[in-house]
PDB file of N, CA and C in Angstrom:
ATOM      1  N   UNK A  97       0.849  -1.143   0.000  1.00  0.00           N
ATOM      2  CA  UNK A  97       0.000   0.000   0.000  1.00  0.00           C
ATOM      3  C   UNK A  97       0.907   1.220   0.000  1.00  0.00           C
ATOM      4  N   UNK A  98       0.499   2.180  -0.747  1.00  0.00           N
ATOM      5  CA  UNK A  98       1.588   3.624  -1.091  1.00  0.00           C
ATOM      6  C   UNK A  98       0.684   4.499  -0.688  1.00  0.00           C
ATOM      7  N   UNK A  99       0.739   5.716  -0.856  1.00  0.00           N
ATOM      8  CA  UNK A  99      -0.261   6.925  -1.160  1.00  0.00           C
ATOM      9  C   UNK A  99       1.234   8.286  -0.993  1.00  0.00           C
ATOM     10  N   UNK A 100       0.516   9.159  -1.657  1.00  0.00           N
ATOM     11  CA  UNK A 100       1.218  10.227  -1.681  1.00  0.00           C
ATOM     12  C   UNK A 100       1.735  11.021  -0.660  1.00  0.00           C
ATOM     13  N   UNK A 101       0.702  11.078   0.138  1.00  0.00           N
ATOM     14  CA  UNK A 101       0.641  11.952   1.631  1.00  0.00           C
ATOM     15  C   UNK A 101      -0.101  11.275   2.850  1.00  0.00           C
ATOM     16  N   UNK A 102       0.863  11.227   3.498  1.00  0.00           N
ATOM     17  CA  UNK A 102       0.765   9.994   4.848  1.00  0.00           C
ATOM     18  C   UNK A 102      -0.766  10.445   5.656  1.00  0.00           C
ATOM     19  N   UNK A 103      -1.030  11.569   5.309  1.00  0.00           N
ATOM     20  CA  UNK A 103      -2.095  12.160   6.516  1.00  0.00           C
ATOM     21  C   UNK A 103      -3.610  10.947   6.977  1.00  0.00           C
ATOM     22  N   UNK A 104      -4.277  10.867   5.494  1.00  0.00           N
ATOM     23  CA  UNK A 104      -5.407  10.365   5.132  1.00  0.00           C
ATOM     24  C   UNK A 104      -5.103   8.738   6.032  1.00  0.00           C
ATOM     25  N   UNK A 105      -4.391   8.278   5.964  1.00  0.00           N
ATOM     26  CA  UNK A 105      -4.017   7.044   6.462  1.00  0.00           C
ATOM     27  C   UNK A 105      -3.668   7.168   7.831  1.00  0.00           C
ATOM     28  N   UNK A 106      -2.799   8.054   8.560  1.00  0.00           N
ATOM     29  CA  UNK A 106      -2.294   8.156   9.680  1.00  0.00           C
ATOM     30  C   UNK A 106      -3.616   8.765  10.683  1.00  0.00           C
ATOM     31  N   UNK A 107      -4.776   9.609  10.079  1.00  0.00           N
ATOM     32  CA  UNK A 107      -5.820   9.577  10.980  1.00  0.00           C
ATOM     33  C   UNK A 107      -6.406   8.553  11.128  1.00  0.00           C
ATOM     34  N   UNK A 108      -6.279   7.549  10.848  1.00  0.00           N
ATOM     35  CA  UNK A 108      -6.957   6.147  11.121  1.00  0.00           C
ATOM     36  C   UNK A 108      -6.257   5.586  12.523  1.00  0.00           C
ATOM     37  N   UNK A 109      -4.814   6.261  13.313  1.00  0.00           N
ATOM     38  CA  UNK A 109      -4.483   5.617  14.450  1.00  0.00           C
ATOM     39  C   UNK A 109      -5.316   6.477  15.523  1.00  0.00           C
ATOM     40  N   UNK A 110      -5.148   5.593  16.612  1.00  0.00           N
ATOM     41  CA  UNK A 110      -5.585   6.663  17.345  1.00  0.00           C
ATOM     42  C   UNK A 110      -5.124   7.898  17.939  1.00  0.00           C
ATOM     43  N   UNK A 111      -5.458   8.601  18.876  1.00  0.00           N
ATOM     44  CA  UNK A 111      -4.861   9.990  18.932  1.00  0.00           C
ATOM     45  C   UNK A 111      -5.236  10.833  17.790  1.00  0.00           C
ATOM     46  N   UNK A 112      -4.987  12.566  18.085  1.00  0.00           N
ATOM     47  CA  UNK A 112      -5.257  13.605  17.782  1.00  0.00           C
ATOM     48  C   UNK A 112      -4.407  13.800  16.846  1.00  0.00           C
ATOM     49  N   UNK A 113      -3.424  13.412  16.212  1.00  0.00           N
ATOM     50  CA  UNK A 113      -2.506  13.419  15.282  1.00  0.00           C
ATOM     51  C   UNK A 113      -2.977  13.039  13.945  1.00  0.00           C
ATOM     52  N   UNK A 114      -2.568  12.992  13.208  1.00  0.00           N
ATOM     53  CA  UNK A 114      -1.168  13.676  12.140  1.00  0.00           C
ATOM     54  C   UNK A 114      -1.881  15.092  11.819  1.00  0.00           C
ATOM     55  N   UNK A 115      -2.746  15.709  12.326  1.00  0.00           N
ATOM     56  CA  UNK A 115      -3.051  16.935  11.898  1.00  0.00           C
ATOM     57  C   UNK A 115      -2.040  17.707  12.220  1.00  0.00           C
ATOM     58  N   UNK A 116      -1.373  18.253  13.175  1.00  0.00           N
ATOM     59  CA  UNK A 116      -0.096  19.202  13.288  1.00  0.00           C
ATOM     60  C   UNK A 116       0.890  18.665  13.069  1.00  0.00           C
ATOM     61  N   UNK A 117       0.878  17.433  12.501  1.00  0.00           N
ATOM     62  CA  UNK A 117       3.009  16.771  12.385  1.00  0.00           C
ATOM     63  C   UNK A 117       3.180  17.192  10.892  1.00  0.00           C
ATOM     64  N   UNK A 118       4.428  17.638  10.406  1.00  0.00           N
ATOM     65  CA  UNK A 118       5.057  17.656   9.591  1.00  0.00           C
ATOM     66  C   UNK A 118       4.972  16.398   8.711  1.00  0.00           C
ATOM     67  N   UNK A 119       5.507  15.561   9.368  1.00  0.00           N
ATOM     68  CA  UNK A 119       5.965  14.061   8.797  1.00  0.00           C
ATOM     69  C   UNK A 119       4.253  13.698   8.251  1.00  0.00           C
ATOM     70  N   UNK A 120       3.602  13.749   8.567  1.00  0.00           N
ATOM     71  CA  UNK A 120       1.762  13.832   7.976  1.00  0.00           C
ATOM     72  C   UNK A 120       1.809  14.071   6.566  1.00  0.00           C
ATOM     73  N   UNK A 121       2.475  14.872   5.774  1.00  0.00           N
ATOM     74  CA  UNK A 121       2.711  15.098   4.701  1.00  0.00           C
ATOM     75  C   UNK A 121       3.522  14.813   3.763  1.00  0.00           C
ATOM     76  N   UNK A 122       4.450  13.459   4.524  1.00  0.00           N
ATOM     77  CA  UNK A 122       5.268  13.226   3.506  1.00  0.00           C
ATOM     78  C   UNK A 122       4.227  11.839   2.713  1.00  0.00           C
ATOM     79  N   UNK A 123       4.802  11.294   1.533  1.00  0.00           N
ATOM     80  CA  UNK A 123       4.260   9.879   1.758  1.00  0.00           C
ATOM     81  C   UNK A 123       4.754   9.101   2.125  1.00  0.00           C
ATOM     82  N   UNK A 124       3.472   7.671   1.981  1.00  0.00           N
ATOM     83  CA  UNK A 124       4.174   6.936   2.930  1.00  0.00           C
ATOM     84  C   UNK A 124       3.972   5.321   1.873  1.00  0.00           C
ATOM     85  N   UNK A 125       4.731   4.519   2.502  1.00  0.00           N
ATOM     86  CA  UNK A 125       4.551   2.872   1.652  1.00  0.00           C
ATOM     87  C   UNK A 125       4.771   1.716   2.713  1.00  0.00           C
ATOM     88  N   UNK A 126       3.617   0.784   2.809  1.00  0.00           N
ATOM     89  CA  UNK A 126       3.411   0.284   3.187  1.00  0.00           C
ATOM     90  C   UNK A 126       3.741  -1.192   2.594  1.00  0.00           C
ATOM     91  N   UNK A 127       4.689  -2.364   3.615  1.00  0.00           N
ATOM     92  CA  UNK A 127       4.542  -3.487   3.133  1.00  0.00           C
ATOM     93  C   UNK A 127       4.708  -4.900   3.855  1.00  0.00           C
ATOM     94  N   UNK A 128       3.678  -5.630   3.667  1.00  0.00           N
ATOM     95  CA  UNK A 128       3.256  -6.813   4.983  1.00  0.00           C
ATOM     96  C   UNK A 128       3.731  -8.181   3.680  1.00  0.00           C
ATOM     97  N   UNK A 129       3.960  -9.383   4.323  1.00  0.00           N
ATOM     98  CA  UNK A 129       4.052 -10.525   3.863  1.00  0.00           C
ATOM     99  C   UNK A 129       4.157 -11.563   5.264  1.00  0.00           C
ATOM    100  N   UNK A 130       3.476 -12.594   4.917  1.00  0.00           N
ATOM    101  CA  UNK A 130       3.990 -13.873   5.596  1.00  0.00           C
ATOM    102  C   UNK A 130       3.578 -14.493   5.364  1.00  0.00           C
ATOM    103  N   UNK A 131       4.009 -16.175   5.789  1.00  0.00           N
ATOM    104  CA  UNK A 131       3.898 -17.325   5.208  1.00  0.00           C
ATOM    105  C   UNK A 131       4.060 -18.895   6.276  1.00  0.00           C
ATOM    106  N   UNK A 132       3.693 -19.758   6.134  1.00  0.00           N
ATOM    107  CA  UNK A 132       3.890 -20.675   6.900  1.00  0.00           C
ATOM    108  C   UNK A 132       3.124 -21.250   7.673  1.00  0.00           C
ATOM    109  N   UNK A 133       3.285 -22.059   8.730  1.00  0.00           N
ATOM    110  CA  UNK A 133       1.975 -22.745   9.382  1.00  0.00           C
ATOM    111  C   UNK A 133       1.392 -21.719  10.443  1.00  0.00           C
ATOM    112  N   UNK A 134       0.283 -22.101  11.202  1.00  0.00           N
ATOM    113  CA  UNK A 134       0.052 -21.213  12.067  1.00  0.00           C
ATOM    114  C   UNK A 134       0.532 -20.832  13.693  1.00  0.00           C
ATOM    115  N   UNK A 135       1.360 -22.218  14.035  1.00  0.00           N
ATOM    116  CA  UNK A 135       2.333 -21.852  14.711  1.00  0.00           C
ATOM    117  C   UNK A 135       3.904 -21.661  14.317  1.00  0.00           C
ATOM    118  N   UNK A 136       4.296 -21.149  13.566  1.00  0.00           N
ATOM    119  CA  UNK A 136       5.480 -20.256  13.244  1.00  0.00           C
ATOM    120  C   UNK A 136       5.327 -19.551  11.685  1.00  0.00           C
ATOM    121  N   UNK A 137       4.127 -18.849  11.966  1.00  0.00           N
ATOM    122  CA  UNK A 137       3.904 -18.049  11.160  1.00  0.00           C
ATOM    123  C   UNK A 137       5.171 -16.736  10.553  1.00  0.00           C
ATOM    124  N   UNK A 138       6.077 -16.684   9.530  1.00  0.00           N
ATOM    125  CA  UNK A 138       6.952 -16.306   9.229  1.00  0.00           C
ATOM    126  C   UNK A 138       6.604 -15.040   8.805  1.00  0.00           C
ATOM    127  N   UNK A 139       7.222 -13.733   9.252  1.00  0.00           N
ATOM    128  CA  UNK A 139       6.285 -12.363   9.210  1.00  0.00           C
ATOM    129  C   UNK A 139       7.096 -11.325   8.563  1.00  0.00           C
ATOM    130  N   UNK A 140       7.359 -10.642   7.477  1.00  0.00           N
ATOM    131  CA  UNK A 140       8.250  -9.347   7.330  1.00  0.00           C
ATOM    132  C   UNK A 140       7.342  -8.676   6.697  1.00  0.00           C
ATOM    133  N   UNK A 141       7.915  -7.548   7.357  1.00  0.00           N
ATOM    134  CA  UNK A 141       7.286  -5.953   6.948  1.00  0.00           C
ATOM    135  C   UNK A 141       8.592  -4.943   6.231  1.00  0.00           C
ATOM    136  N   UNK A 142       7.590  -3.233   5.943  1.00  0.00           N
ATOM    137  CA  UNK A 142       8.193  -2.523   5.686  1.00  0.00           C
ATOM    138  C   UNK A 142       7.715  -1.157   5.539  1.00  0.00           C
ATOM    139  N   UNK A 143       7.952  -0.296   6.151  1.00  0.00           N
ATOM    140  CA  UNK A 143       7.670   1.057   6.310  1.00  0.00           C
ATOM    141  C   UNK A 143       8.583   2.219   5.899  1.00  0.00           C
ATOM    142  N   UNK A 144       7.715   2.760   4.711  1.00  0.00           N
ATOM    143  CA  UNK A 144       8.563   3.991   4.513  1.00  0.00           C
ATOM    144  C   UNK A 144       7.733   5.182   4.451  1.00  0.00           C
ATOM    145  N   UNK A 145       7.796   6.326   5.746  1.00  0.00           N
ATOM    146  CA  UNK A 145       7.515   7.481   5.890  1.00  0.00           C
ATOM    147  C   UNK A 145       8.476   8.393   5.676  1.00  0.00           C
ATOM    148  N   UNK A 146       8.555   9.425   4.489  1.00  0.00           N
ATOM    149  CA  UNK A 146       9.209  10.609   3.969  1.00  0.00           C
ATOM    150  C   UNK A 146      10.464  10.055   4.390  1.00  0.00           C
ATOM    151  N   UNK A 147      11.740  10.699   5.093  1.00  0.00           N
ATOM    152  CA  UNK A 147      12.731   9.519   5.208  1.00  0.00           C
ATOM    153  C   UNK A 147      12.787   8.571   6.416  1.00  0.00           C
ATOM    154  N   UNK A 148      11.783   8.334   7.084  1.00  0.00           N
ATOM    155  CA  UNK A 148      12.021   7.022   7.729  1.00  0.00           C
ATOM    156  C   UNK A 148      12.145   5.964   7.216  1.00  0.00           C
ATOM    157  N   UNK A 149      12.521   5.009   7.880  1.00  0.00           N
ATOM    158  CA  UNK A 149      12.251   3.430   7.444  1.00  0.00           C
ATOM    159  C   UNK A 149      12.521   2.245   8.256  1.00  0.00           C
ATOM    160  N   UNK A 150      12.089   1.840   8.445  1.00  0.00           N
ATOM    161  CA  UNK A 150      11.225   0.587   9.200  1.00  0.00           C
ATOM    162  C   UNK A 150      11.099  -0.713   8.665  1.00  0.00           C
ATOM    163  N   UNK A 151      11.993  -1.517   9.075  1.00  0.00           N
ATOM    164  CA  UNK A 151      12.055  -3.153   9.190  1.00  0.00           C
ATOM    165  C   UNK A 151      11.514  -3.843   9.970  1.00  0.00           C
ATOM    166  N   UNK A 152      10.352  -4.666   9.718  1.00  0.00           N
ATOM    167  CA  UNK A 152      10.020  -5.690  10.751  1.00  0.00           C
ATOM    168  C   UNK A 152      10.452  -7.022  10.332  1.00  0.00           C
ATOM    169  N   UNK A 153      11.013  -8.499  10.885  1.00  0.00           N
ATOM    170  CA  UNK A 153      10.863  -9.385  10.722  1.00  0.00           C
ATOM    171  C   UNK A 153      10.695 -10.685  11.607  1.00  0.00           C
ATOM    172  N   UNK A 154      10.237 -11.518  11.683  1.00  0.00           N
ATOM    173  CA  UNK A 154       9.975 -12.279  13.037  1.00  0.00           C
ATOM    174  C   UNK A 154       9.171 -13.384  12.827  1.00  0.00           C
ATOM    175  N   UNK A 155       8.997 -14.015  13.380  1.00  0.00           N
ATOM    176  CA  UNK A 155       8.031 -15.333  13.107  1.00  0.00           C
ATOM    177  C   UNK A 155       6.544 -15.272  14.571  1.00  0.00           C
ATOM    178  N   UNK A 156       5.993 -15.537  14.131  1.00  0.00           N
ATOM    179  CA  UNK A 156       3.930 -15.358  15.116  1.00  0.00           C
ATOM    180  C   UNK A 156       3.512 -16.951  15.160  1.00  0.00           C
ATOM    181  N   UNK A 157       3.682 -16.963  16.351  1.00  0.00           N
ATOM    182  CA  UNK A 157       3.052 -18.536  16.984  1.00  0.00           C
ATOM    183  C   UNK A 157       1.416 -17.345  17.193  1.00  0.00           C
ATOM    184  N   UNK A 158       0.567 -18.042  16.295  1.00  0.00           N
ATOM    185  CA  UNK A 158      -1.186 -17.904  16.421  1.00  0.00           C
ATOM    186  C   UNK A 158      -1.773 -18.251  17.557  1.00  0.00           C
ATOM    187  N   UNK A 159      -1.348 -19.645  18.440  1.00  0.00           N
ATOM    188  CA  UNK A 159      -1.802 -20.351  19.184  1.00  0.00           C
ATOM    189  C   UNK A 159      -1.762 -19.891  20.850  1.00  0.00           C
ATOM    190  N   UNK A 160      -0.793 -19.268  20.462  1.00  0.00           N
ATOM    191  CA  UNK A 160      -0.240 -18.690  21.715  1.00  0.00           C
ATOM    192  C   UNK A 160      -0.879 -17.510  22.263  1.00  0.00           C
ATOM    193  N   UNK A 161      -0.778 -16.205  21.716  1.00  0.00           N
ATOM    194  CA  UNK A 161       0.146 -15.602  20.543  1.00  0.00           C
ATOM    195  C   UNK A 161       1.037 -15.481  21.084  1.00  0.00           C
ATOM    196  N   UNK A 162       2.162 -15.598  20.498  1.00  0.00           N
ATOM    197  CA  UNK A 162       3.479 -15.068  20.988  1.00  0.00           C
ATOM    198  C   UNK A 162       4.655 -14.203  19.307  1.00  0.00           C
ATOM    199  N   UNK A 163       5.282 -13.355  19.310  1.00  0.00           N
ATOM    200  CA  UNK A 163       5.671 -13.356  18.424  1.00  0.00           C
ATOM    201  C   UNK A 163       7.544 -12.871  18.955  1.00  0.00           C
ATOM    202  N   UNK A 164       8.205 -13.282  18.422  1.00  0.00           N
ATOM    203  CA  UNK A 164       9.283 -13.057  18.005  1.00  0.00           C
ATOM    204  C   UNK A 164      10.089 -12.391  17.154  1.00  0.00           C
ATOM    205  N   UNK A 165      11.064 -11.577  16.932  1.00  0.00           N
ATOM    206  CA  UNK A 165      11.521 -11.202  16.275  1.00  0.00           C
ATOM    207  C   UNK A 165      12.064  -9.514  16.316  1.00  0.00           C
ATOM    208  N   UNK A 166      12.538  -9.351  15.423  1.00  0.00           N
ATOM    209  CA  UNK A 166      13.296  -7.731  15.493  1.00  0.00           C
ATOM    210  C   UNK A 166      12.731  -6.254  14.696  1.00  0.00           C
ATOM    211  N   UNK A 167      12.701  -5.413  15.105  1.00  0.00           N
ATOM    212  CA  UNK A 167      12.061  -4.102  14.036  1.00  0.00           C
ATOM    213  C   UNK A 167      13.526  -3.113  14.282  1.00  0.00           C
ATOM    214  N   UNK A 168      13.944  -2.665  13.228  1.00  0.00           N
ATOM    215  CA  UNK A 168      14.807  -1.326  12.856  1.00  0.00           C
ATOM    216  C   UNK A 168      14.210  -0.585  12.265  1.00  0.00           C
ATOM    217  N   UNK A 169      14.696   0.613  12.825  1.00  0.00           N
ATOM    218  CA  UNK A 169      14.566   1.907  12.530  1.00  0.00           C
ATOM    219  C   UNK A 169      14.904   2.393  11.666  1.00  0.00           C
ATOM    220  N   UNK A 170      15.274   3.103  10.786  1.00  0.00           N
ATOM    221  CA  UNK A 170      16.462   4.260   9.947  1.00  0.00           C
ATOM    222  C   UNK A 170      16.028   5.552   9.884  1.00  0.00           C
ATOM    223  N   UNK A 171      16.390   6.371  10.291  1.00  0.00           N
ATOM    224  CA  UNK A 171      16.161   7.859   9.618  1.00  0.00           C
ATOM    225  C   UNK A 171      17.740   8.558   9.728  1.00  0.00           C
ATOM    226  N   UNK A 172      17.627   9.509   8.911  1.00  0.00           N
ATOM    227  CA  UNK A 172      19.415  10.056   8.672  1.00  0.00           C
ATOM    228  C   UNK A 172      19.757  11.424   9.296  1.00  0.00           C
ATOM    229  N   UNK A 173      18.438  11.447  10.772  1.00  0.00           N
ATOM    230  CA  UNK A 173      19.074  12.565  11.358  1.00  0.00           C
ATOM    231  C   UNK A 173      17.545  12.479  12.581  1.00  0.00           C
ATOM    232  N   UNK A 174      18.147  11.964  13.662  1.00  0.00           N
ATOM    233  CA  UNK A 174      17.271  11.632  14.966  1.00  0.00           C
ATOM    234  C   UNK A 174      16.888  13.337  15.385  1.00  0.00           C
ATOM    235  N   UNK A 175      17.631  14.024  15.660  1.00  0.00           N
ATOM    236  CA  UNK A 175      16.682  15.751  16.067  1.00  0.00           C
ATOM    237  C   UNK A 175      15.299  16.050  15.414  1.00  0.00           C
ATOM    238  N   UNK A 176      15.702  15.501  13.792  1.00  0.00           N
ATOM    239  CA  UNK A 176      14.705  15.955  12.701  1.00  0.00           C
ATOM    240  C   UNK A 176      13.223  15.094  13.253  1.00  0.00           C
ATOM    241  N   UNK A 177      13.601  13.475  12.974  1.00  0.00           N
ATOM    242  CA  UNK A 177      12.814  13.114  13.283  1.00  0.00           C
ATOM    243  C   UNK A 177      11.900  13.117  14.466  1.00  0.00           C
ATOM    244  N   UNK A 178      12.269  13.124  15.626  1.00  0.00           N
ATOM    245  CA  UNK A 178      11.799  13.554  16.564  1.00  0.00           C
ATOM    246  C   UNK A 178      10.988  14.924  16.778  1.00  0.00           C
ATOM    247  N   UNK A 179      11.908  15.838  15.909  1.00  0.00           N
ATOM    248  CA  UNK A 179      10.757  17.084  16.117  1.00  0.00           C
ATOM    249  C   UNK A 179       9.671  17.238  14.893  1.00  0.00           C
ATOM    250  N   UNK A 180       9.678  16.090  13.721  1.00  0.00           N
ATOM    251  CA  UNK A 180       8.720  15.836  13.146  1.00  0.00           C
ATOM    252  C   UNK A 180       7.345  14.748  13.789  1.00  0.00           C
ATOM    253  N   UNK A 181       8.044  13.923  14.883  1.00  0.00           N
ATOM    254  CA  UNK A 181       7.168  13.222  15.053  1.00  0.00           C
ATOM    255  C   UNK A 181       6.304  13.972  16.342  1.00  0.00           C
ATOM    256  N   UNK A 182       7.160  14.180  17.082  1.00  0.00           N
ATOM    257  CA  UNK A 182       6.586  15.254  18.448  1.00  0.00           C
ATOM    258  C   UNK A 182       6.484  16.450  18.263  1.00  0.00           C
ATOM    259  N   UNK A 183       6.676  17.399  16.881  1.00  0.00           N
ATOM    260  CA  UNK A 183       6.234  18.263  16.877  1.00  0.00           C
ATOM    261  C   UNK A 183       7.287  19.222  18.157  1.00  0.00           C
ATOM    262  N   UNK A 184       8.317  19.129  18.246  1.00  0.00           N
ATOM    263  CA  UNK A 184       9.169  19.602  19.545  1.00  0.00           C
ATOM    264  C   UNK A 184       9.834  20.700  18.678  1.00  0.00           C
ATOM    265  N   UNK A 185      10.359  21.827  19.636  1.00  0.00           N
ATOM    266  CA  UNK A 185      10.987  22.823  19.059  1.00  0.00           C
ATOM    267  C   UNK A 185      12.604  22.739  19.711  1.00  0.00           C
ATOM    268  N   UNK A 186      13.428  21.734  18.998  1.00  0.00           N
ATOM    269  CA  UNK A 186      14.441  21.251  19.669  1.00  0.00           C
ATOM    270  C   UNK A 186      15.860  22.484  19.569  1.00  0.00           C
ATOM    271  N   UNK A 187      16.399  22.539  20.646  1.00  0.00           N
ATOM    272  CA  UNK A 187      17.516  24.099  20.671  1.00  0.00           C
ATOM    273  C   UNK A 187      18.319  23.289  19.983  1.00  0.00           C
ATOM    274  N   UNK A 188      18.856  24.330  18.605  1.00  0.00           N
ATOM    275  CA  UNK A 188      19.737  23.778  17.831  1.00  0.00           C
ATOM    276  C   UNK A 188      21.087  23.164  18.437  1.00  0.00           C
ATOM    277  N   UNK A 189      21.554  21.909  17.802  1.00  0.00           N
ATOM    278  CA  UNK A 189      22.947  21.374  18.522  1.00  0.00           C
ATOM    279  C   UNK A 189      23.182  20.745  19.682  1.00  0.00           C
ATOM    280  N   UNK A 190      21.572  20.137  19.949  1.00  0.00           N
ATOM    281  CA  UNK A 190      21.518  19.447  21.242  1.00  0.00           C
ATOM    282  C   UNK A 190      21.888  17.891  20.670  1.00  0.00           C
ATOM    283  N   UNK A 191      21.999  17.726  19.486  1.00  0.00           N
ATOM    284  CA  UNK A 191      22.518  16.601  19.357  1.00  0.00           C
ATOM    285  C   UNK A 191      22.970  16.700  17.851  1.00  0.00           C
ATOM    286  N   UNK A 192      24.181  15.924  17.369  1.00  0.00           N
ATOM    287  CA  UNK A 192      24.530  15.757  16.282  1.00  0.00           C
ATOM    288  C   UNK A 192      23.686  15.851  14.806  1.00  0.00           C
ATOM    289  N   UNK A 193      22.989  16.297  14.116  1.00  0.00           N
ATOM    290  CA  UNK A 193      22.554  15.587  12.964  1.00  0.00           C
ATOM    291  C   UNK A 193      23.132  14.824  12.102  1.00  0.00           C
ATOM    292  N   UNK A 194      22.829  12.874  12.717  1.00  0.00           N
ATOM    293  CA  UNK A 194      23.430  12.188  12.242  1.00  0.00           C
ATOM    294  C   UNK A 194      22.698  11.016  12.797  1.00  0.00           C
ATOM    295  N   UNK A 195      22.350  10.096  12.348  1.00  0.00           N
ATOM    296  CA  UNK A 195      21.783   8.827  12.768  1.00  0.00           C
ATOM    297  C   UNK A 195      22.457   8.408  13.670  1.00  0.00           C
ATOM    298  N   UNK A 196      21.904   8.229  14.489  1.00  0.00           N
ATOM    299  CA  UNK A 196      22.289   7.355  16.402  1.00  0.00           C
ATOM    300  C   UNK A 196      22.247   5.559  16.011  1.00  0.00           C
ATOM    301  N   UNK A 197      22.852   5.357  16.677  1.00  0.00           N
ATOM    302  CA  UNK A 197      22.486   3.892  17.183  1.00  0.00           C
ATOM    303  C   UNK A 197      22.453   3.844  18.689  1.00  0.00           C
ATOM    304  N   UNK A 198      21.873   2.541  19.703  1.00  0.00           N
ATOM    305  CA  UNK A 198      21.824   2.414  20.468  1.00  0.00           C
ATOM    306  C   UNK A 198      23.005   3.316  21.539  1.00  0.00           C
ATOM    307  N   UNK A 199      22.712   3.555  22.451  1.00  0.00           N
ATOM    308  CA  UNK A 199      24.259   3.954  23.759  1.00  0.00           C
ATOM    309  C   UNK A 199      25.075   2.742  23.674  1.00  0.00           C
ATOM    310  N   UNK A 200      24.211   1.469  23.525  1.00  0.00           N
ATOM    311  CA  UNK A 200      24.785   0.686  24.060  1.00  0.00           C
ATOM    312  C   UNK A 200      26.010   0.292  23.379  1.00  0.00           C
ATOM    313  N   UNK A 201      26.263   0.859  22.106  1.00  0.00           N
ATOM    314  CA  UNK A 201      26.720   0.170  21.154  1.00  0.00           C
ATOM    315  C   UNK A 201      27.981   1.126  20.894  1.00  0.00           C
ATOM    316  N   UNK A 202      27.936   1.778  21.534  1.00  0.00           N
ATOM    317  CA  UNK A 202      29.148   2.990  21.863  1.00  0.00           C
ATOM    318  C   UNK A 202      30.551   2.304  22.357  1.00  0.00           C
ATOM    319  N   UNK A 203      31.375   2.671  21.815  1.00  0.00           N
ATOM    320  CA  UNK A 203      32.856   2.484  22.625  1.00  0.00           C
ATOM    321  C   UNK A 203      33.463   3.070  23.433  1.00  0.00           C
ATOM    322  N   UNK A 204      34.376   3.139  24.562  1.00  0.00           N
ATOM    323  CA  UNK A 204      34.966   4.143  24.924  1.00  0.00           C
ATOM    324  C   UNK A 204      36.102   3.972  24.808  1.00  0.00           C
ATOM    325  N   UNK A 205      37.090   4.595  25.106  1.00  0.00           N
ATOM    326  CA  UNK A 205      38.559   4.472  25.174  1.00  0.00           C
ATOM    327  C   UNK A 205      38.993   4.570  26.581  1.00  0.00           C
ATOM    328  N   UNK A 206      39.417   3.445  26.830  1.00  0.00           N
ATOM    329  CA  UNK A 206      40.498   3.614  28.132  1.00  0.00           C
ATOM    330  C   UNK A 206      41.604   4.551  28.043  1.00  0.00           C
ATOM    331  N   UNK A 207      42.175   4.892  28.881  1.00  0.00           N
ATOM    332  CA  UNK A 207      43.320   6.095  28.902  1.00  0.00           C
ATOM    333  C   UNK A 207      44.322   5.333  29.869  1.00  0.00           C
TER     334      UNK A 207
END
């Protein structure tokens, strides 16, 4: 599923939104697949809002439910996104414009 401009689709979640977000106006593309029995139902997705993007993949026990598996992120500048998604008026240079990864995943240097 595609459409031009994310808005028409994004009032369908709940909450008072996408009427004041930015990101409301970009488009957006939507994409689901899976396959397999119904306990290890094999699941990938894909989300692309203006420059976000969004990986899901994982496998769905039905029976249970239980599901498994991992979702990534991408966007190529976390301030932006954030003050597109929250609408925040962020003080310039509070953080790099540059895609983050986890803290966790940080190095340090011993001295």
């Amino acid at each position: 599923m595609s459409a031009p401009v994310a808005a028409p689709l994004l009032a369908l979640l709940p909450g008072g939104w996408p009427d004041h977000m930015p990101i409301a106006g970009a488009p957006l593309s939507l994409r689901l697949s899976g396959s397999g029995p119904a306990g290890a139902l094999a699941l990938r997705g894909g989300l692309e809002l203006g420059d976000l993007r969004a990986e899901l993949n994982g496998t769905l026990d039905l029976a249970l439910p239980r599901y498994a598996g991992a979702l990534t992120l991408r966007h190529p500048g976390a301030p932006r996104l954030l003050a597109e998604l929250a609408s925040l008026a962020l003080p310039a240079g509070w953080m790099r414009a540059r895609s983050r990864s986890s803290p966790m995943s940080r190095s340090r240097r011993r001295s």
